[in-house]
Amino acid sequence: MRPVSEQTRVAVLGAGGRMGAAVCDAVRGAADLELVAALHRTDAVSDAVAAGASVAVDFTVPGVTEANVHALVDAGVHAVVGATGWTGESLDRVREHLDGAPGVSVLVAPNFALGAVLAMSFAAQAARWFESAEVVELHHPDKVDAPSGTARHTAAAIAGARAAAGLGVMPDATASGLEGARGADVDGVRVHSVRLRGLVAHEEILLGNPGEQLTVRHDSFDRTSFMPGVLLAVRQAASRPGLTVGLEHLLGLG
Ligand SMILES: NC(=O)C1=CN([C@@H]2O[C@H](COP(=O)(O)OP(=O)(O)OC[C@H]3O[C@@H](n4cnc5c(N)ncnc54)[C@H](OP(=O)(O)O)[C@@H]3O)[C@@H](O)[C@H]2O)C=CC1
Ligand SMILES: O=C(O)C1=N[C@H](C(=O)O)C[C@H](O)C1
């Protein structure tokens, strides 16, 4: 056990959830970290501050997480955020808030699994060379949002790479059919959501050209897959002031 003075004091918001509980276990198992608060929906964010946390990890739910982050920034506590539901507008509000809170950091990452971050990076790298690209995300049926934050982030990165390469609209002759059959449109990239008992978190990026297909696939079979990324973000929080979106920036991929 390290001396208490060397340990980073960590709070977990959403501690009773599937991810929050796994993060609490991971923090307890790390010699350089101390879990000082495990907060549930009935607790206030100020409880993390009162417990002396310097970093708070938020795995609550869309619709709640943004308010948590603003409260943490006000208190000077670094935030590591895994909860989804973030938009360009909500990220802008946090960025603006952080302008008035020098030294405080917020990392929002739609996926902390190293393989998922690499898959997104590979897909974005490949996108400029293909006429077509579509994203399929597959999750457990208890997930409350669709498409997944990861799929949105992936589609946005593909769209950005296509635009930078001067690619236009993808070929698609669909003129009629059932609403929703072609999935959601994220910046011009189609995203399809599967919810199936037995799954955890999976993503396939399909890239097509005449006569060939490239498939990039990542599978999280267990929530332990997210923990190395979460712990990396907690450890780097104090040295990355301002807003960071995506774990890729901590992995040298951003
Ligand atoms: N970035 C990443 O790598 C990953 C992100 N996620 C995302 O993390 C989030 C949580 O996922 P998961 O753990 O599966 O979800 P769960 O439903 O298992 O957990 C959600 C947690 O949020 C808390 N909560 C719910 N409503 C409120 C509220 N109104 N105020 C405060 N807390 C609330 C719950 O508290 P209580 O226990 O008191 O009910 C619960 O602990 C989702 O957005 C998911 O997409 C998931 C996996 C990986
Ligand atoms: O809810 C989940 O489970 C997951 N949510 C995140 C997302 O929406 O991308 C990350 C991962 O896919 C698991």
CSV table of C-alpha atoms in Angstrom, one decimal, residues 1-252:
chain,number,residue,atom,x,y,z
A,1,MET,CA,0.0,0.0,0.0
A,2,ARG,CA,1.3,3.4,-0.9
A,3,PRO,CA,1.5,6.2,1.7
A,4,VAL,CA,-1.9,8.0,1.8
A,5,SER,CA,-0.4,11.3,0.7
A,6,GLU,CA,0.6,9.8,-2.7
A,7,GLN,CA,-2.8,8.4,-3.5
A,8,THR,CA,-5.2,10.2,-5.8
A,9,ARG,CA,-8.6,10.6,-4.1
A,10,VAL,CA,-11.4,9.4,-6.4
A,11,ALA,CA,-15.2,9.6,-6.3
A,12,VAL,CA,-17.5,7.5,-8.4
A,13,LEU,CA,-20.9,8.9,-9.5
A,14,GLY,CA,-23.4,6.2,-10.5
A,15,ALA,CA,-21.6,3.8,-8.2
A,16,GLY,CA,-24.5,1.3,-8.1
A,17,GLY,CA,-24.6,0.9,-11.9
A,18,ARG,CA,-23.1,-1.8,-14.1
A,19,MET,CA,-20.1,0.5,-15.0
A,20,GLY,CA,-20.0,2.4,-11.7
A,21,ALA,CA,-19.6,-0.8,-9.6
A,22,ALA,CA,-16.8,-2.0,-11.9
A,23,VAL,CA,-15.0,1.3,-11.6
A,24,CYS,CA,-15.3,1.2,-7.8
A,25,ASP,CA,-13.7,-2.3,-7.8
A,26,ALA,CA,-10.9,-1.1,-10.2
A,27,VAL,CA,-10.1,2.0,-8.1
A,28,ARG,CA,-10.0,-0.1,-4.9
A,29,GLY,CA,-7.6,-2.5,-6.6
A,30,ALA,CA,-5.2,0.3,-7.7
A,31,ALA,CA,-2.4,1.1,-5.1
A,32,ASP,CA,-2.1,4.7,-6.3
A,33,LEU,CA,-5.8,5.5,-6.1
A,34,GLU,CA,-8.2,5.8,-3.1
A,35,LEU,CA,-12.0,5.5,-3.4
A,36,VAL,CA,-13.2,8.2,-1.1
A,37,ALA,CA,-16.9,8.4,-2.3
A,38,ALA,CA,-19.2,5.9,-4.1
A,39,LEU,CA,-22.3,8.0,-4.9
A,40,HIS,CA,-25.8,6.9,-5.8
A,41,ARG,CA,-28.7,8.8,-7.4
A,42,THR,CA,-29.9,9.9,-3.9
A,43,ASP,CA,-26.5,11.5,-3.1
A,44,ALA,CA,-25.4,15.0,-4.1
A,45,VAL,CA,-22.3,15.8,-6.1
A,46,SER,CA,-21.2,18.0,-3.2
A,47,ASP,CA,-20.7,14.7,-1.3
A,48,ALA,CA,-17.7,14.0,-3.6
A,49,VAL,CA,-16.3,17.4,-2.7
A,50,ALA,CA,-16.9,16.9,1.0
A,51,ALA,CA,-15.1,13.6,0.8
A,52,GLY,CA,-12.0,15.4,-0.6
A,53,ALA,CA,-12.1,13.9,-4.1
A,54,SER,CA,-9.7,15.4,-6.6
A,55,VAL,CA,-11.0,13.3,-9.5
A,56,ALA,CA,-14.6,12.2,-10.0
A,57,VAL,CA,-15.6,9.4,-12.5
A,58,ASP,CA,-19.2,9.8,-13.8
A,59,PHE,CA,-21.0,6.7,-15.1
A,60,THR,CA,-24.5,7.9,-14.5
A,61,VAL,CA,-27.0,8.4,-17.4
A,62,PRO,CA,-27.6,10.7,-20.3
A,63,GLY,CA,-29.6,13.8,-19.1
A,64,VAL,CA,-27.8,13.8,-15.7
A,65,THR,CA,-24.2,13.7,-16.5
A,66,GLU,CA,-23.9,17.3,-17.8
A,67,ALA,CA,-25.2,18.8,-14.6
A,68,ASN,CA,-22.8,16.7,-12.6
A,69,VAL,CA,-19.9,17.9,-14.7
A,70,HIS,CA,-20.8,21.6,-14.2
A,71,ALA,CA,-21.1,21.0,-10.4
A,72,LEU,CA,-17.7,19.3,-10.3
A,73,VAL,CA,-16.0,22.1,-12.4
A,74,ASP,CA,-17.5,24.6,-10.0
A,75,ALA,CA,-15.9,22.7,-7.1
A,76,GLY,CA,-12.5,22.4,-8.9
A,77,VAL,CA,-12.7,18.6,-9.1
A,78,HIS,CA,-11.4,17.0,-12.3
A,79,ALA,CA,-14.1,14.9,-14.2
A,80,VAL,CA,-13.6,11.6,-16.1
A,81,VAL,CA,-16.9,11.0,-17.9
A,82,GLY,CA,-18.1,7.8,-19.4
A,83,ALA,CA,-21.8,8.4,-19.4
A,84,THR,CA,-23.2,9.0,-22.9
A,85,GLY,CA,-25.7,11.5,-24.2
A,86,TRP,CA,-23.3,14.3,-25.0
A,87,THR,CA,-23.9,16.7,-27.9
A,88,GLY,CA,-21.8,19.4,-29.6
A,89,GLU,CA,-23.9,22.0,-27.6
A,90,SER,CA,-23.4,20.3,-24.2
A,91,LEU,CA,-19.7,19.9,-24.8
A,92,ASP,CA,-19.5,23.6,-25.8
A,93,ARG,CA,-21.1,24.6,-22.5
A,94,VAL,CA,-18.5,22.6,-20.6
A,95,ARG,CA,-15.7,24.1,-22.7
A,96,GLU,CA,-17.0,27.6,-21.9
A,97,HIS,CA,-17.3,26.8,-18.2
A,98,LEU,CA,-13.7,25.5,-18.1
A,99,ASP,CA,-12.5,28.8,-19.6
A,100,GLY,CA,-13.3,30.2,-16.2
A,101,ALA,CA,-11.8,27.3,-14.2
A,102,PRO,CA,-8.1,27.2,-15.0
A,103,GLY,CA,-6.3,24.0,-14.2
A,104,VAL,CA,-9.5,21.9,-14.0
A,105,SER,CA,-9.9,19.1,-16.5
A,106,VAL,CA,-12.9,17.2,-18.0
A,107,LEU,CA,-12.4,14.1,-20.2
A,108,VAL,CA,-15.5,12.9,-21.9
A,109,ALA,CA,-14.9,9.5,-23.6
A,110,PRO,CA,-17.7,7.5,-25.3
A,111,ASN,CA,-15.7,4.4,-25.0
A,112,PHE,CA,-12.8,3.5,-22.6
A,113,ALA,CA,-12.0,0.1,-24.1
A,114,LEU,CA,-8.6,0.4,-25.8
A,115,GLY,CA,-9.7,-1.9,-28.7
A,116,ALA,CA,-12.8,0.2,-29.3
A,117,VAL,CA,-10.7,3.4,-29.5
A,118,LEU,CA,-8.3,1.7,-31.9
A,119,ALA,CA,-11.3,0.4,-34.0
A,120,MET,CA,-12.6,4.0,-34.3
A,121,SER,CA,-9.2,5.3,-35.3
A,122,PHE,CA,-8.7,2.5,-37.9
A,123,ALA,CA,-12.1,3.2,-39.4
A,124,ALA,CA,-11.5,6.9,-39.7
A,125,GLN,CA,-8.1,6.2,-41.3
A,126,ALA,CA,-9.7,3.9,-43.8
A,127,ALA,CA,-12.8,6.0,-44.6
A,128,ARG,CA,-11.3,8.2,-47.2
A,129,TRP,CA,-10.5,5.2,-49.4
A,130,PHE,CA,-14.0,3.8,-49.6
A,131,GLU,CA,-17.2,4.8,-51.4
A,132,SER,CA,-19.5,3.5,-48.6
A,133,ALA,CA,-19.2,3.3,-44.8
A,134,GLU,CA,-21.9,2.2,-42.3
A,135,VAL,CA,-21.7,1.5,-38.6
A,136,VAL,CA,-23.5,-1.3,-36.7
A,137,GLU,CA,-23.5,-1.2,-32.9
A,138,LEU,CA,-24.7,-4.1,-30.9
A,139,HIS,CA,-25.5,-3.9,-27.2
A,140,HIS,CA,-27.2,-5.5,-24.2
A,141,PRO,CA,-30.9,-4.8,-24.1
A,142,ASP,CA,-30.7,-2.7,-20.8
A,143,LYS,CA,-28.9,0.1,-22.6
A,144,VAL,CA,-31.1,3.2,-22.5
A,145,ASP,CA,-29.8,5.2,-25.5
A,146,ALA,CA,-29.4,4.6,-29.2
A,147,PRO,CA,-27.3,4.9,-31.2
A,148,SER,CA,-24.4,4.3,-28.7
A,149,GLY,CA,-22.1,7.2,-27.9
A,150,THR,CA,-19.3,5.1,-29.5
A,151,ALA,CA,-21.2,4.7,-32.8
A,152,ARG,CA,-22.0,8.5,-32.9
A,153,HIS,CA,-18.3,9.3,-32.3
A,154,THR,CA,-17.2,6.7,-34.9
A,155,ALA,CA,-19.7,8.0,-37.5
A,156,ALA,CA,-18.7,11.6,-36.9
A,157,ALA,CA,-15.0,10.7,-37.3
A,158,ILE,CA,-15.8,8.9,-40.6
A,159,ALA,CA,-17.8,11.8,-41.8
A,160,GLY,CA,-14.9,14.2,-40.9
A,161,ALA,CA,-12.4,12.0,-42.8
A,162,ARG,CA,-14.7,11.8,-45.9
A,163,ALA,CA,-15.2,15.5,-45.9
A,164,ALA,CA,-11.5,16.2,-45.6
A,165,ALA,CA,-10.9,13.8,-48.5
A,166,GLY,CA,-13.5,15.6,-50.6
A,167,LEU,CA,-15.8,12.6,-50.8
A,168,GLY,CA,-19.4,13.3,-51.5
A,169,VAL,CA,-22.7,11.6,-50.5
A,170,MET,CA,-22.5,7.8,-50.3
A,171,PRO,CA,-24.3,5.7,-53.0
A,172,ASP,CA,-27.8,4.7,-51.9
A,173,ALA,CA,-30.7,4.3,-54.2
A,174,THR,CA,-33.3,3.6,-51.4
A,175,ALA,CA,-36.5,5.5,-52.5
A,176,SER,CA,-39.1,3.7,-50.4
A,177,GLY,CA,-39.5,1.3,-47.5
A,178,LEU,CA,-40.3,1.1,-43.8
A,179,GLU,CA,-39.2,4.1,-41.7
A,180,GLY,CA,-36.0,3.3,-39.8
A,181,ALA,CA,-34.9,0.5,-42.1
A,182,ARG,CA,-31.8,2.4,-43.1
A,183,GLY,CA,-30.9,3.3,-39.5
A,184,ALA,CA,-30.0,6.7,-38.0
A,185,ASP,CA,-28.2,9.4,-40.0
A,186,VAL,CA,-25.2,10.7,-38.1
A,187,ASP,CA,-23.5,13.4,-40.2
A,188,GLY,CA,-24.4,11.5,-43.4
A,189,VAL,CA,-23.2,8.1,-42.1
A,190,ARG,CA,-25.8,5.4,-41.4
A,191,VAL,CA,-25.8,3.9,-37.9
A,192,HIS,CA,-27.7,0.7,-37.0
A,193,SER,CA,-28.5,-0.3,-33.4
A,194,VAL,CA,-29.0,-4.0,-32.3
A,195,ARG,CA,-30.2,-4.8,-28.8
A,196,LEU,CA,-29.8,-8.5,-27.8
A,197,ARG,CA,-29.7,-10.4,-24.6
A,198,GLY,CA,-26.3,-11.9,-24.1
A,199,LEU,CA,-24.4,-9.0,-25.7
A,200,VAL,CA,-22.3,-6.5,-23.8
A,201,ALA,CA,-20.9,-3.8,-26.2
A,202,HIS,CA,-19.9,-4.4,-29.8
A,203,GLU,CA,-19.3,-2.4,-33.0
A,204,GLU,CA,-18.7,-3.2,-36.6
A,205,ILE,CA,-17.7,-0.6,-39.2
A,206,LEU,CA,-18.4,-1.8,-42.7
A,207,LEU,CA,-16.5,-0.1,-45.5
A,208,GLY,CA,-17.3,-0.9,-49.2
A,209,ASN,CA,-15.8,-0.4,-52.6
A,210,PRO,CA,-16.6,-2.1,-55.9
A,211,GLY,CA,-15.6,-5.7,-55.4
A,212,GLU,CA,-14.3,-5.4,-51.9
A,213,GLN,CA,-15.3,-4.9,-48.2
A,214,LEU,CA,-13.3,-4.0,-45.2
A,215,THR,CA,-14.8,-4.8,-41.8
A,216,VAL,CA,-13.4,-3.3,-38.6
A,217,ARG,CA,-15.0,-5.0,-35.5
A,218,HIS,CA,-14.5,-4.6,-31.8
A,219,ASP,CA,-16.1,-6.7,-29.0
A,220,SER,CA,-16.3,-5.9,-25.3
A,221,PHE,CA,-17.2,-9.3,-23.7
A,222,ASP,CA,-16.9,-7.9,-20.2
A,223,ARG,CA,-16.9,-4.5,-18.5
A,224,THR,CA,-13.4,-5.2,-17.3
A,225,SER,CA,-12.4,-4.1,-20.8
A,226,PHE,CA,-13.2,-0.5,-20.0
A,227,MET,CA,-11.1,-0.3,-16.8
A,228,PRO,CA,-7.6,0.3,-18.1
A,229,GLY,CA,-8.8,3.3,-20.0
A,230,VAL,CA,-10.7,4.7,-17.0
A,231,LEU,CA,-7.7,4.3,-14.8
A,232,LEU,CA,-5.5,5.9,-17.4
A,233,ALA,CA,-7.8,8.9,-17.6
A,234,VAL,CA,-8.0,9.2,-13.8
A,235,ARG,CA,-4.2,9.2,-13.5
A,236,GLN,CA,-3.8,11.8,-16.3
A,237,ALA,CA,-6.6,14.1,-15.2
A,238,ALA,CA,-4.5,16.6,-13.2
A,239,SER,CA,-2.1,17.0,-16.1
A,240,ARG,CA,-4.7,17.7,-18.9
A,241,PRO,CA,-6.5,20.9,-18.0
A,242,GLY,CA,-9.5,21.9,-20.2
A,243,LEU,CA,-11.9,19.7,-22.1
A,244,THR,CA,-10.7,16.5,-23.9
A,245,VAL,CA,-13.2,14.5,-25.9
A,246,GLY,CA,-12.2,10.9,-26.6
A,247,LEU,CA,-9.6,8.6,-25.0
A,248,GLU,CA,-7.7,8.6,-28.4
A,249,HIS,CA,-6.0,11.8,-27.2
A,250,LEU,CA,-4.5,10.0,-24.3
A,251,LEU,CA,-3.3,7.2,-26.5
A,252,GLY,CA,-1.5,9.3,-29.0
